[in-house]
Amino acid sequence: MTHRGLASAFVVVSGHAEEAYGPVLRSLAPGSATLVVLMGIGTRAATAALLLAQGWPEDTPAAILFSASRPDAFTWRGTLAGIAAAPVTSAPGVIVIGATVALADRLQTADAGGQRAAAR
């Protein structure tokens, strides 16, 4: 969620009710933190539109982690402008928006003693 030089903070919101997450998102300077949206798959287009209207760049990296705790987990990666076009599924998901998402391409997963570890 954070990485030196990219993001020093993260904000977690519940995305199912705009009246709750809207004031928080409107208070964030564009790109000032990594944004994590829980329960926001159904409102992802509105969330993206709100952030874009607040000046967040269209090419801000974004990811949706679908079914993260399940064997059938999968990840969509793209941009803030493309979140609305991400796969439509009934799977639960967590949305992550911010510069740190771009690090996923540079990270590789290693197996160390039965535990999963991320390495650069």
PDB file of C-alpha atoms in Angstrom:
ATOM      1  CA  MET A   1       0.000   0.000   0.000  1.00  0.00           C
ATOM      2  CA  THR A   2       2.928   2.326   0.674  1.00  0.00           C
ATOM      3  CA  HIS A   3       6.349   2.567  -0.922  1.00  0.00           C
ATOM      4  CA  ARG A   4       9.117   5.104  -0.476  1.00  0.00           C
ATOM      5  CA  GLY A   5       8.847   7.706  -3.198  1.00  0.00           C
ATOM      6  CA  LEU A   6       5.407   6.607  -4.389  1.00  0.00           C
ATOM      7  CA  ALA A   7       2.956   6.698  -1.506  1.00  0.00           C
ATOM      8  CA  SER A   8       3.473   7.361   2.170  1.00  0.00           C
ATOM      9  CA  ALA A   9      -0.141   6.805   3.161  1.00  0.00           C
ATOM     10  CA  PHE A  10      -3.167   4.706   2.345  1.00  0.00           C
ATOM     11  CA  VAL A  11      -6.861   5.281   2.875  1.00  0.00           C
ATOM     12  CA  VAL A  12      -9.423   2.506   3.246  1.00  0.00           C
ATOM     13  CA  VAL A  13     -13.094   3.187   2.563  1.00  0.00           C
ATOM     14  CA  SER A  14     -16.192   1.093   2.252  1.00  0.00           C
ATOM     15  CA  GLY A  15     -17.473   1.662  -1.263  1.00  0.00           C
ATOM     16  CA  HIS A  16     -21.089   0.645  -0.931  1.00  0.00           C
ATOM     17  CA  ALA A  17     -22.458   4.034   0.202  1.00  0.00           C
ATOM     18  CA  GLU A  18     -21.421   7.269  -1.513  1.00  0.00           C
ATOM     19  CA  GLU A  19     -22.671   9.361   1.392  1.00  0.00           C
ATOM     20  CA  ALA A  20     -19.994   7.674   3.525  1.00  0.00           C
ATOM     21  CA  TYR A  21     -17.029   7.423   1.143  1.00  0.00           C
ATOM     22  CA  GLY A  22     -17.695  10.566  -0.902  1.00  0.00           C
ATOM     23  CA  PRO A  23     -16.526  13.141   1.673  1.00  0.00           C
ATOM     24  CA  VAL A  24     -13.348  11.151   2.288  1.00  0.00           C
ATOM     25  CA  LEU A  25     -12.506  10.823  -1.397  1.00  0.00           C
ATOM     26  CA  ARG A  26     -13.279  14.469  -2.099  1.00  0.00           C
ATOM     27  CA  SER A  27     -10.840  15.449   0.670  1.00  0.00           C
ATOM     28  CA  LEU A  28      -7.887  13.570  -0.870  1.00  0.00           C
ATOM     29  CA  ALA A  29      -5.459  15.419  -3.087  1.00  0.00           C
ATOM     30  CA  PRO A  30      -5.034  13.502  -6.362  1.00  0.00           C
ATOM     31  CA  GLY A  31      -2.437  10.773  -5.958  1.00  0.00           C
ATOM     32  CA  SER A  32      -1.682  11.688  -2.337  1.00  0.00           C
ATOM     33  CA  ALA A  33      -2.348   8.180  -1.018  1.00  0.00           C
ATOM     34  CA  THR A  34      -3.064   4.665  -2.130  1.00  0.00           C
ATOM     35  CA  LEU A  35      -6.814   4.168  -2.031  1.00  0.00           C
ATOM     36  CA  VAL A  36      -8.323   0.831  -0.972  1.00  0.00           C
ATOM     37  CA  VAL A  37     -12.044   0.391  -1.579  1.00  0.00           C
ATOM     38  CA  LEU A  38     -13.807  -2.470   0.167  1.00  0.00           C
ATOM     39  CA  MET A  39     -17.289  -3.561  -0.947  1.00  0.00           C
ATOM     40  CA  GLY A  40     -17.082  -1.206  -3.926  1.00  0.00           C
ATOM     41  CA  ILE A  41     -17.415  -3.451  -6.949  1.00  0.00           C
ATOM     42  CA  GLY A  42     -20.981  -2.297  -7.607  1.00  0.00           C
ATOM     43  CA  THR A  43     -20.068   1.377  -7.271  1.00  0.00           C
ATOM     44  CA  ARG A  44     -16.679   1.288  -8.980  1.00  0.00           C
ATOM     45  CA  ALA A  45     -17.751   3.410 -11.950  1.00  0.00           C
ATOM     46  CA  ALA A  46     -19.132   6.117  -9.643  1.00  0.00           C
ATOM     47  CA  THR A  47     -16.026   5.971  -7.453  1.00  0.00           C
ATOM     48  CA  ALA A  48     -13.750   6.329 -10.468  1.00  0.00           C
ATOM     49  CA  ALA A  49     -15.860   9.210 -11.816  1.00  0.00           C
ATOM     50  CA  LEU A  50     -15.652  11.001  -8.465  1.00  0.00           C
ATOM     51  CA  LEU A  51     -11.849  10.640  -8.350  1.00  0.00           C
ATOM     52  CA  LEU A  52     -11.467  11.761 -11.967  1.00  0.00           C
ATOM     53  CA  ALA A  53     -13.662  14.798 -11.262  1.00  0.00           C
ATOM     54  CA  GLN A  54     -11.355  15.593  -8.315  1.00  0.00           C
ATOM     55  CA  GLY A  55      -8.379  15.708 -10.690  1.00  0.00           C
ATOM     56  CA  TRP A  56      -6.898  12.240 -10.332  1.00  0.00           C
ATOM     57  CA  PRO A  57      -5.128  11.367 -13.610  1.00  0.00           C
ATOM     58  CA  GLU A  58      -6.913   8.893 -15.870  1.00  0.00           C
ATOM     59  CA  ASP A  59      -3.748   6.792 -16.078  1.00  0.00           C
ATOM     60  CA  THR A  60      -3.483   6.297 -12.302  1.00  0.00           C
ATOM     61  CA  PRO A  61      -2.709   2.580 -11.830  1.00  0.00           C
ATOM     62  CA  ALA A  62      -5.595   0.512 -10.478  1.00  0.00           C
ATOM     63  CA  ALA A  63      -6.270  -3.102  -9.613  1.00  0.00           C
ATOM     64  CA  ILE A  64      -9.192  -5.181  -8.491  1.00  0.00           C
ATOM     65  CA  LEU A  65      -8.421  -8.263  -6.431  1.00  0.00           C
ATOM     66  CA  PHE A  66     -11.335 -10.641  -6.954  1.00  0.00           C
ATOM     67  CA  SER A  67     -11.984 -13.493  -4.492  1.00  0.00           C
ATOM     68  CA  ALA A  68      -8.638 -12.764  -2.819  1.00  0.00           C
ATOM     69  CA  SER A  69      -9.001 -15.429  -0.121  1.00  0.00           C
ATOM     70  CA  ARG A  70     -10.252 -18.172  -2.412  1.00  0.00           C
ATOM     71  CA  PRO A  71      -8.516 -20.677  -4.693  1.00  0.00           C
ATOM     72  CA  ASP A  72     -10.241 -19.081  -7.720  1.00  0.00           C
ATOM     73  CA  ALA A  73      -8.730 -15.647  -6.999  1.00  0.00           C
ATOM     74  CA  PHE A  74      -7.775 -13.428  -9.911  1.00  0.00           C
ATOM     75  CA  THR A  75      -6.622  -9.866 -10.412  1.00  0.00           C
ATOM     76  CA  TRP A  76      -7.565  -7.240 -12.955  1.00  0.00           C
ATOM     77  CA  ARG A  77      -5.024  -4.458 -13.472  1.00  0.00           C
ATOM     78  CA  GLY A  78      -5.487  -1.312 -15.481  1.00  0.00           C
ATOM     79  CA  THR A  79      -6.058   2.368 -14.888  1.00  0.00           C
ATOM     80  CA  LEU A  80      -8.474   4.516 -12.946  1.00  0.00           C
ATOM     81  CA  ALA A  81     -10.215   5.412 -16.215  1.00  0.00           C
ATOM     82  CA  GLY A  82     -10.646   1.707 -17.011  1.00  0.00           C
ATOM     83  CA  ILE A  83     -12.080   0.458 -13.720  1.00  0.00           C
ATOM     84  CA  ALA A  84     -15.662   0.567 -14.983  1.00  0.00           C
ATOM     85  CA  ALA A  85     -14.674  -1.751 -17.864  1.00  0.00           C
ATOM     86  CA  ALA A  86     -13.091  -4.375 -15.573  1.00  0.00           C
ATOM     87  CA  PRO A  87     -14.702  -7.831 -15.642  1.00  0.00           C
ATOM     88  CA  VAL A  88     -18.268  -8.106 -14.415  1.00  0.00           C
ATOM     89  CA  THR A  89     -18.502 -10.963 -11.951  1.00  0.00           C
ATOM     90  CA  SER A  90     -20.351 -11.895  -8.818  1.00  0.00           C
ATOM     91  CA  ALA A  91     -17.039 -12.458  -7.025  1.00  0.00           C
ATOM     92  CA  PRO A  92     -16.241 -10.155  -4.115  1.00  0.00           C
ATOM     93  CA  GLY A  93     -13.391  -7.759  -4.715  1.00  0.00           C
ATOM     94  CA  VAL A  94     -11.079  -5.162  -3.270  1.00  0.00           C
ATOM     95  CA  ILE A  95     -10.165  -2.156  -5.396  1.00  0.00           C
ATOM     96  CA  VAL A  96      -6.707  -0.603  -5.052  1.00  0.00           C
ATOM     97  CA  ILE A  97      -5.921   2.719  -6.746  1.00  0.00           C
ATOM     98  CA  GLY A  98      -2.584   4.489  -6.752  1.00  0.00           C
ATOM     99  CA  ALA A  99       1.023   4.486  -7.893  1.00  0.00           C
ATOM    100  CA  THR A 100       1.950   1.447  -5.811  1.00  0.00           C
ATOM    101  CA  VAL A 101      -0.263  -0.747  -8.009  1.00  0.00           C
ATOM    102  CA  ALA A 102       2.310  -0.328 -10.790  1.00  0.00           C
ATOM    103  CA  LEU A 103       4.858  -2.138  -8.613  1.00  0.00           C
ATOM    104  CA  ALA A 104       3.041  -5.427  -9.169  1.00  0.00           C
ATOM    105  CA  ASP A 105       4.805  -5.809 -12.523  1.00  0.00           C
ATOM    106  CA  ARG A 106       8.176  -5.590 -10.773  1.00  0.00           C
ATOM    107  CA  LEU A 107       7.393  -7.934  -7.913  1.00  0.00           C
ATOM    108  CA  GLN A 108       7.626 -11.665  -8.124  1.00  0.00           C
ATOM    109  CA  THR A 109       6.237 -14.172  -5.715  1.00  0.00           C
ATOM    110  CA  ALA A 110       8.709 -16.579  -4.149  1.00  0.00           C
ATOM    111  CA  ASP A 111       8.024 -19.600  -2.022  1.00  0.00           C
ATOM    112  CA  ALA A 112      10.171 -19.537   1.113  1.00  0.00           C
ATOM    113  CA  GLY A 113       9.703 -22.433   3.486  1.00  0.00           C
ATOM    114  CA  GLY A 114       6.038 -22.817   2.680  1.00  0.00           C
ATOM    115  CA  GLN A 115       5.335 -19.118   3.138  1.00  0.00           C
ATOM    116  CA  ARG A 116       4.742 -16.704   0.305  1.00  0.00           C
ATOM    117  CA  ALA A 117       7.115 -13.770   0.157  1.00  0.00           C
ATOM    118  CA  ALA A 118       7.323 -10.869  -2.263  1.00  0.00           C
ATOM    119  CA  ALA A 119      10.749 -10.054  -3.627  1.00  0.00           C
ATOM    120  CA  ARG A 120      12.048  -7.375  -5.957  1.00  0.00           C
TER     121      ARG A 120
END
